[in-house]
Short mmCIF file of C-alpha atoms in Angstrom, two decimals:
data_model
loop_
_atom_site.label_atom_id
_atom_site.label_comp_id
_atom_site.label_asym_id
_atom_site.label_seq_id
_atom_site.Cartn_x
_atom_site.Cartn_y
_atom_site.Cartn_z
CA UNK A 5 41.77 24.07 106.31
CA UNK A 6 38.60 23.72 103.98
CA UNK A 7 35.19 23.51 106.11
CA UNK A 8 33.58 20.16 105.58
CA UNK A 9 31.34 18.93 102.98
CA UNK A 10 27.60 18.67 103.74
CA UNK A 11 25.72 15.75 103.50
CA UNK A 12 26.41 11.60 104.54
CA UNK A 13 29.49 10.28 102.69
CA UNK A 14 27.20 7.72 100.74
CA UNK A 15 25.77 10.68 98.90
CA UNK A 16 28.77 12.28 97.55
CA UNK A 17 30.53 8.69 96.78
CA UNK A 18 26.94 7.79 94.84
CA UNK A 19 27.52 11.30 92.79
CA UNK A 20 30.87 10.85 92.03
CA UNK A 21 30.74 7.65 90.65
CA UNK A 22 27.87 9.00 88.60
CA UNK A 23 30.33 11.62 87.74
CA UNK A 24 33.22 9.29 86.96
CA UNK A 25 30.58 7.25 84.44
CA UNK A 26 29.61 10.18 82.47
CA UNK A 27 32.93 11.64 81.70
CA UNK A 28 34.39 7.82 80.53
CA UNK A 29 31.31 7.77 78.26
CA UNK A 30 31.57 10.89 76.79
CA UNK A 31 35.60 10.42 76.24
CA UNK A 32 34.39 6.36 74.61
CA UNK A 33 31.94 8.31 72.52
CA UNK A 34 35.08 11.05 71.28
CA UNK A 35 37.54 8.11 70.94
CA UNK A 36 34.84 6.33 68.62
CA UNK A 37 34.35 9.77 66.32
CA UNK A 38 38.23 10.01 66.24
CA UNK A 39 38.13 6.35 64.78
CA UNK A 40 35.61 6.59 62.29
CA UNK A 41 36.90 9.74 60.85
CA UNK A 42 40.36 8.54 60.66
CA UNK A 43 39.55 5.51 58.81
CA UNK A 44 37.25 7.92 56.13
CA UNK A 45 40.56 9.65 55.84
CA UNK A 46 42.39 7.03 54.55
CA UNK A 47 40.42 5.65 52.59
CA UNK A 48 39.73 8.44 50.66
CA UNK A 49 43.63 9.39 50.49
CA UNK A 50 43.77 5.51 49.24
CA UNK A 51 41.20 6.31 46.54
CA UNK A 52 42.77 9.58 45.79
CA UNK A 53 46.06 7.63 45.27
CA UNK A 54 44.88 5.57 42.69
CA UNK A 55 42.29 7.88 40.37
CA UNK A 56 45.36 9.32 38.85
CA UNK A 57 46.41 6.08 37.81
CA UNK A 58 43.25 5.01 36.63
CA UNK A 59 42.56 8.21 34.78
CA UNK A 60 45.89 7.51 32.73
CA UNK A 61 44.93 4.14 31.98
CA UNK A 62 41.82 5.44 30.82
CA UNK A 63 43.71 7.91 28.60
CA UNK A 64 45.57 5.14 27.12
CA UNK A 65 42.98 3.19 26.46
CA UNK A 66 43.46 0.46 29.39
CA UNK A 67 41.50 0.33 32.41
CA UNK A 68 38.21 -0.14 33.38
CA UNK A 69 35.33 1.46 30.80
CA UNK A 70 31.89 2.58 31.18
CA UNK A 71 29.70 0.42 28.86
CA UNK A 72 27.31 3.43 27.33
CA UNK A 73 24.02 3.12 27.57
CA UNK A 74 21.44 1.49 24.00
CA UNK A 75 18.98 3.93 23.91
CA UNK A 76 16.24 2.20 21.08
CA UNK A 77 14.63 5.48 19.49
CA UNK A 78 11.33 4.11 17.82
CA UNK A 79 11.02 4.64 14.04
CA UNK A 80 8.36 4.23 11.77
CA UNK A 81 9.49 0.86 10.73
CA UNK A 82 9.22 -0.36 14.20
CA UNK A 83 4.98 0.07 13.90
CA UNK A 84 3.74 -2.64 12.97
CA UNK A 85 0.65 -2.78 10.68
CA UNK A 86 -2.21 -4.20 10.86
CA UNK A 87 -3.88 -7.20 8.27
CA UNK A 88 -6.18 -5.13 6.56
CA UNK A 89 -3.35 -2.31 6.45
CA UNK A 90 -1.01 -4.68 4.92
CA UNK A 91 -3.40 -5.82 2.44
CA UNK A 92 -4.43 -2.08 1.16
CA UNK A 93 -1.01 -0.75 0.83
CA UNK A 94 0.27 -4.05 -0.87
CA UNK A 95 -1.35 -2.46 -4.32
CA UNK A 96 0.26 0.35 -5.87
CA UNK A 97 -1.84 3.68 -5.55
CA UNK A 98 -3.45 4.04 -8.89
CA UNK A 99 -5.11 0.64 -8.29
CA UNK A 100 -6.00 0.75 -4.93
CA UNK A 101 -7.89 3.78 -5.20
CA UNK A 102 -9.72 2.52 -8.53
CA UNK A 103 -10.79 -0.38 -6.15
CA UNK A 104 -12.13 2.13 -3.25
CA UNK A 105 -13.93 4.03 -5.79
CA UNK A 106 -15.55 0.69 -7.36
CA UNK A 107 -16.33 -0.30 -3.97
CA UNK A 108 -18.13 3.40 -3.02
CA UNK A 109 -20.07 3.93 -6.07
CA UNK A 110 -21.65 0.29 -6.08
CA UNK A 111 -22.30 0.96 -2.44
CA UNK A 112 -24.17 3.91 -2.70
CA UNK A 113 -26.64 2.86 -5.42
CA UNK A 114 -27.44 -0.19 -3.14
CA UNK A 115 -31.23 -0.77 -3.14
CA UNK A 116 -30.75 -2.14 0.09
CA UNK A 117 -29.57 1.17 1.44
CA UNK A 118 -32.15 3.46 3.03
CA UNK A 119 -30.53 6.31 1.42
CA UNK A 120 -28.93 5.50 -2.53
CA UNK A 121 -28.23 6.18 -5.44
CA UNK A 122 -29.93 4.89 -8.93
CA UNK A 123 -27.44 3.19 -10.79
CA UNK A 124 -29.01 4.81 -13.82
CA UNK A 125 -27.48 8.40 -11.97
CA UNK A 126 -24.19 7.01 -12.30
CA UNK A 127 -23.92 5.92 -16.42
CA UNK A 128 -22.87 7.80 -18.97
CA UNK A 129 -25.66 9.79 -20.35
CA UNK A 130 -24.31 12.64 -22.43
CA UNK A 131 -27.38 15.08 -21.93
CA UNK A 132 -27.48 14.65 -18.27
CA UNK A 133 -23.82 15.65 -18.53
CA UNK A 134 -24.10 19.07 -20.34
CA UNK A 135 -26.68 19.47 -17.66
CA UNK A 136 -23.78 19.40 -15.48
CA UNK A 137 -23.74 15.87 -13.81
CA UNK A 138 -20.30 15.66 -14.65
CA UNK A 139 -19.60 12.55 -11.64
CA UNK A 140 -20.92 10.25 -14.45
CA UNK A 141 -17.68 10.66 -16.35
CA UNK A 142 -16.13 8.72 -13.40
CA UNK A 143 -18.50 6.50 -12.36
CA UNK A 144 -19.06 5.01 -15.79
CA UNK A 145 -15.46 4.04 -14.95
CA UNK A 146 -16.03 2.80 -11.15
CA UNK A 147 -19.19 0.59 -11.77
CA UNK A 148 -18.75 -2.95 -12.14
CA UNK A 149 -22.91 -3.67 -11.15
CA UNK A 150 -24.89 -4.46 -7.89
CA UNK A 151 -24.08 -5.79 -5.14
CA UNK A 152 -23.28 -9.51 -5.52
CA UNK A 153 -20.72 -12.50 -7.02
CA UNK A 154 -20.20 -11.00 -10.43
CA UNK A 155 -19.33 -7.82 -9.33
CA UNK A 156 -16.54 -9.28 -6.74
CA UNK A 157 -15.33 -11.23 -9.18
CA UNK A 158 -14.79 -8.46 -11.07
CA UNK A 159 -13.11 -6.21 -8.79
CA UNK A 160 -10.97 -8.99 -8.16
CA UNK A 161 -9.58 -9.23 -11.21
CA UNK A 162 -9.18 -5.76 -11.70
CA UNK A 163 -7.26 -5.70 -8.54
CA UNK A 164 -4.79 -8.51 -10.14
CA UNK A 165 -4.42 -7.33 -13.91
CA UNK A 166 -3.99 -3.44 -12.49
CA UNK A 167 -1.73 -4.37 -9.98
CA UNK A 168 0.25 -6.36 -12.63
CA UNK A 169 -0.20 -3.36 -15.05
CA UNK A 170 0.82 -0.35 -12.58
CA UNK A 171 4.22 -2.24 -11.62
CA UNK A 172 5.61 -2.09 -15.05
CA UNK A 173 5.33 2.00 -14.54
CA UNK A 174 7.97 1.53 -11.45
CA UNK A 175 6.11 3.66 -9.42
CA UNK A 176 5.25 6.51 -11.68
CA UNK A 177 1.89 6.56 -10.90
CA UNK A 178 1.38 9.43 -12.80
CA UNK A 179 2.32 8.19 -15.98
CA UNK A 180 0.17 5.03 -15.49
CA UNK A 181 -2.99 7.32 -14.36
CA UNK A 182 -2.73 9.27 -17.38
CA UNK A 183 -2.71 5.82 -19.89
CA UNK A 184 -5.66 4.83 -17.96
CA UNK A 185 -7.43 8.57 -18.94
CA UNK A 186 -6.39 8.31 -22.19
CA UNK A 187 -8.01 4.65 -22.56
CA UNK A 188 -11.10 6.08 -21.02
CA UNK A 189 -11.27 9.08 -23.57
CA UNK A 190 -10.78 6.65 -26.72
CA UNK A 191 -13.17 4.31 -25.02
CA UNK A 192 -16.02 7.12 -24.79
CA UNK A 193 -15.02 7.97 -28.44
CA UNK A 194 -15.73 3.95 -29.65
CA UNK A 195 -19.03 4.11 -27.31
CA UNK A 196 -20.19 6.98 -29.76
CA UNK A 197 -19.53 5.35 -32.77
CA UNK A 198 -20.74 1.76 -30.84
CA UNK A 199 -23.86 4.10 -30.19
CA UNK A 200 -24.20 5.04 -34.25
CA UNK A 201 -24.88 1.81 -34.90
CA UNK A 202 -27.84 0.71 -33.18
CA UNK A 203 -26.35 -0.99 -29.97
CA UNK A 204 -27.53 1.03 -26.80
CA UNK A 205 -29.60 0.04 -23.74
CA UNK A 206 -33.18 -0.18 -23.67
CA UNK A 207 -35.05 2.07 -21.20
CA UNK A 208 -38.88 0.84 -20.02
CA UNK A 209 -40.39 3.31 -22.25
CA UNK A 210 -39.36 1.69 -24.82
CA UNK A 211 -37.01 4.24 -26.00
CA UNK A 212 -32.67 3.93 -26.15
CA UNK A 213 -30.18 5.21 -24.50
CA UNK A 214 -27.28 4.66 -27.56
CA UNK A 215 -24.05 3.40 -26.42
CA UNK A 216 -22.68 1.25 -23.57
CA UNK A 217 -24.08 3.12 -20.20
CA UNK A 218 -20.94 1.25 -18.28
CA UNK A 219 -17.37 1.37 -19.30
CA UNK A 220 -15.71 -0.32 -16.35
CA UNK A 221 -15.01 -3.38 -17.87
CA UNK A 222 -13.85 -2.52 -21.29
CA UNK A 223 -11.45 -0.42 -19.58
CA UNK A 224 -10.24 -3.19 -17.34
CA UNK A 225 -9.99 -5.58 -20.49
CA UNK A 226 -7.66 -2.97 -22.18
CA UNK A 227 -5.55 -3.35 -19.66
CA UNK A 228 -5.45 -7.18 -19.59
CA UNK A 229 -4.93 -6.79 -23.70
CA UNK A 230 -1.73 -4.40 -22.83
CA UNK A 231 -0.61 -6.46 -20.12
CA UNK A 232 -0.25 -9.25 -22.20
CA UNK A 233 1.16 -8.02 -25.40
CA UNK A 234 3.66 -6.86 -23.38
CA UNK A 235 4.18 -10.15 -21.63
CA UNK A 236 3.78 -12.73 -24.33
CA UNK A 237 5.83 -15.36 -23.12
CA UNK A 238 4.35 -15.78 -19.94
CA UNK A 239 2.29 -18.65 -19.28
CA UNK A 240 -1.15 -18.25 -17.80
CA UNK A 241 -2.59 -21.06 -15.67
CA UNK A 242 -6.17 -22.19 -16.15
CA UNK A 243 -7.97 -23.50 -13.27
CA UNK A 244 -4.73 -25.37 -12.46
CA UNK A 245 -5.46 -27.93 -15.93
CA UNK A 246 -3.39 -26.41 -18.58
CA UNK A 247 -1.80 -22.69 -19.19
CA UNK A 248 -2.16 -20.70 -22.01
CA UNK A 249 0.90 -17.51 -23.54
CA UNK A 250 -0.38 -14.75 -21.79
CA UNK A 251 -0.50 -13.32 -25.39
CA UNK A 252 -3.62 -15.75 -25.88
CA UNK A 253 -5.20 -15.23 -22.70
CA UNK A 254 -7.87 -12.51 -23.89
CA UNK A 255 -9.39 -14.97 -26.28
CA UNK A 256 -9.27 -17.23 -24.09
CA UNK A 257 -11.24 -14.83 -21.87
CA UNK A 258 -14.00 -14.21 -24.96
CA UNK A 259 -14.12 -17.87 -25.76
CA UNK A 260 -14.99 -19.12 -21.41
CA UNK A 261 -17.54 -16.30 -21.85
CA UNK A 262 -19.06 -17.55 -25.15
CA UNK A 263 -19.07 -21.03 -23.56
CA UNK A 264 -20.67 -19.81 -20.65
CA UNK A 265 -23.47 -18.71 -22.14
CA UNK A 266 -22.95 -15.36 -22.70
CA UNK A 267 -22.42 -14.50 -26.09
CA UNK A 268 -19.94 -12.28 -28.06
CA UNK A 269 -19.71 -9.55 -25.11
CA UNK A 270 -19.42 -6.02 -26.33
CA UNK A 271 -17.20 -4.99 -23.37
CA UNK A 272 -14.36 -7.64 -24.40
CA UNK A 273 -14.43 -6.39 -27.78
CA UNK A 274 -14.47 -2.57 -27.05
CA UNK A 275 -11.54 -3.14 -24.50
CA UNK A 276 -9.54 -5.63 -26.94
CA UNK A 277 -9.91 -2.55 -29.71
CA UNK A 278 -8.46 0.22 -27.64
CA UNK A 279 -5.95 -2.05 -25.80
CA UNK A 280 -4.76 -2.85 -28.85
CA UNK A 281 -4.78 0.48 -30.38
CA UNK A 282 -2.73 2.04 -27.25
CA UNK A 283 -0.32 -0.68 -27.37
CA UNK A 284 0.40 -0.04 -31.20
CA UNK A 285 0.73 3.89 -31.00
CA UNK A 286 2.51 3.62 -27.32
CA UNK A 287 5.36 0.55 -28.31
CA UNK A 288 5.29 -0.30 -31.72
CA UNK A 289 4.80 2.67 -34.09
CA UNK A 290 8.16 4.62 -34.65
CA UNK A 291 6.56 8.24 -34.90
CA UNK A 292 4.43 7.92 -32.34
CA UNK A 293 6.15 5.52 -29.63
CA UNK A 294 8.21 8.38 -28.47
CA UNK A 295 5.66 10.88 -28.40
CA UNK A 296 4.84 13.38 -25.96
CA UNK A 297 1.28 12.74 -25.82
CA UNK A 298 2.43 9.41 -23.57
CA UNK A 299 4.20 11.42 -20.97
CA UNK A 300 2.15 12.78 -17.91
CA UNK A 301 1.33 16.18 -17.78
CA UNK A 302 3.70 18.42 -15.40
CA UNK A 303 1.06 19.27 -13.30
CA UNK A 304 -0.34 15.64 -12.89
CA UNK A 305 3.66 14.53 -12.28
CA UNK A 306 3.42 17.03 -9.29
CA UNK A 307 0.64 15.98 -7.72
CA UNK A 308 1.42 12.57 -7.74
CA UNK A 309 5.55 12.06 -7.01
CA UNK A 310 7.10 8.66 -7.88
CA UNK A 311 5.81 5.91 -5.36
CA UNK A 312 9.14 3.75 -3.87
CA UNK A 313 8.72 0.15 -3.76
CA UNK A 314 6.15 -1.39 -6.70
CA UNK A 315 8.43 -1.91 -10.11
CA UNK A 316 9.27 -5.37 -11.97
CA UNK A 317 7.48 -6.61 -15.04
CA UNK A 318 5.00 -9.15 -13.92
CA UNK A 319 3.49 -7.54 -10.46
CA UNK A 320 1.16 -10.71 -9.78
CA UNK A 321 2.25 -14.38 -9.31
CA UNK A 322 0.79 -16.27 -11.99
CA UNK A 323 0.94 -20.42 -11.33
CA UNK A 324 2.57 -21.28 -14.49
CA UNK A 325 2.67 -25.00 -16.07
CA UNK A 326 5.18 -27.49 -16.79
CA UNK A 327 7.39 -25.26 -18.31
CA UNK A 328 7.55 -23.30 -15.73
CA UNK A 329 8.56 -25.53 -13.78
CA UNK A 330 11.45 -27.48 -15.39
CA UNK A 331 12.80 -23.45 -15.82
CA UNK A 332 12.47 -23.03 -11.74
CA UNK A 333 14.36 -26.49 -11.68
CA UNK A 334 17.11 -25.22 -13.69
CA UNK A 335 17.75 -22.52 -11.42
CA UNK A 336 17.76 -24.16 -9.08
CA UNK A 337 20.50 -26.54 -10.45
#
């Protein structure tokens, strides 16, 4: 016989139903775990079941596939330049540069300026030269006057006719730097003898300085005299009126100016000589046509490589006249 249990029977009947609760949870609570993991099992056995299958599509070239990712890796061509950056690097180097200079040296003899520059520092002046102010053999080259319309107008057109000029080279800027040197030396060479004959520039003590001080312009019009012997045939529009052969157009040039008021200009005549005399020895006379004294010098080639997209014959559009037109018509046709 067991002795009997202490305490009221409501006691022990409240505890063992508290009893009976706890164990039925905590066997709900096992059966629940049991269920979840079983159903994880099989699923993954169900997934395991069919990556073989799917793998040996994929080896056969069926089957789902992975679309790869477009990775865009930025390039140089994706920058995108500026107006002004456009512009400059729409020129060829050769001329852009002989604009920048033109543009510094009339800046810096700017009265306006607190701090300039006489323009009579910058001309060429063969004694201040042996005293070793050698810029002036540049700047004599890079000074198209003051501040103001004419000189625009003049860098202007230097930025056309040497843009037209340099594209003929096909990017060897070398080649078409050292024509321009060469004009320049047989330009100083006719200033001399222009010198010997009286013609100079008065100074305010009444004496001379012999010669043509400037020779940015005649070198720019032997350019426009090479440019168009060696484009004779095309036609050069005038204000929009009439067009002229472009092998015309630098008397054309020296007749507006006459009209104009300014008489038989020294610089047109200077340039027209050693354009002309450049063109003859460089394309037309058989001994010296394919001389080496045309070519760059190895050393200048180096320095300056071939520049990649400026070449064609003409580099500036010219607005032509009727001709012109009935030719773009049959083109067309």
């Amino acid at each position: 016989a067991f002795p009997p249990l202490r305490g009221s029977n409501g006691t022990g009947m409240r505890r063992g139903a508290l009893l009976v609760a706890v164990i039925a949870a905590a066997v709900g609570s096992c059966e629940a775990l049991h269920a979840e993991g079983l159903s994880q099992r099989i699923s993954a056995s169900s997934f395991s079941a069919t990556r073989p299958s799917q793998d040996l599509l994929r080896l056969r070239g069926a089957g789902p596939k992975k679309t790869p990712l477009k990775v865009k890796v930025a390039t140089l061509k994706d920058h995108k330049k500026n107006p002004v950056e456009e512009w400059w690097f729409s020129y060829p180097c050769v001329t852009r540069w002989w604009f920048a200079l033109c543009c510094i040296t009339t800046l810096i003899s700017w009265d306006k300026l607190p701090v300039n520059l006489p323009a009579t520092n910058l001309m060429i002046y063969w004694p201040a030269i042996i005293r070793a102010q050698v810029w002036r053999l540049l700047t004599t080259f890079t000074y198209f006057g003051s501040v103001g319309h004419n000189m625009l107008m003049e860098a202007v057109f230097m930025l056309n006719y040497s843009k037209s000029m340099e594209v003929t080279y096909n990017g060897v800027r070398a080649k078409y730097l050292w024509h321009l040197i060469l004009n320049s030396l047989a330009l100083m060479g006719l200033n001399t003898i222009v010198g010997m004959l009286g013609i100079g520039m008065d100074q305010e003590d009444g004496s001379k300085i012999p010669g043509i001080p400037f020779l940015a312009q005649p070198l720019l019009y032997s350019i426009v005299w090479i440019w168009a012997r060696q484009n004779p045939e095309t036609r050069m529009s005038v204000f929009g009126f009439f067009s002229v052969p472009a092998v015309y157009f630098p008397w054309f040039l020296l007749g507006y100016h006459c009209l104009m008021g300014g008489g038989l200009n020294i610089f047109y005549l200077m340039g027209f000589v050693v354009g002309h005399i450049f063109h003859f020895l460089h394309a037309l006379h058989p001994t010296t046509k394919d001389s080496g004294l045309f070519e760059a010098p190895k050393w200048l080639a180096d320095l300056m490589p071939v520049e990649k997209g400026f070449s064609g014959s003409v580099g500036v559009e010219l607005q032509g006249g009727e001709d012109d037109k009935d030719d773009k018509k049959d083109k067309k046709g």
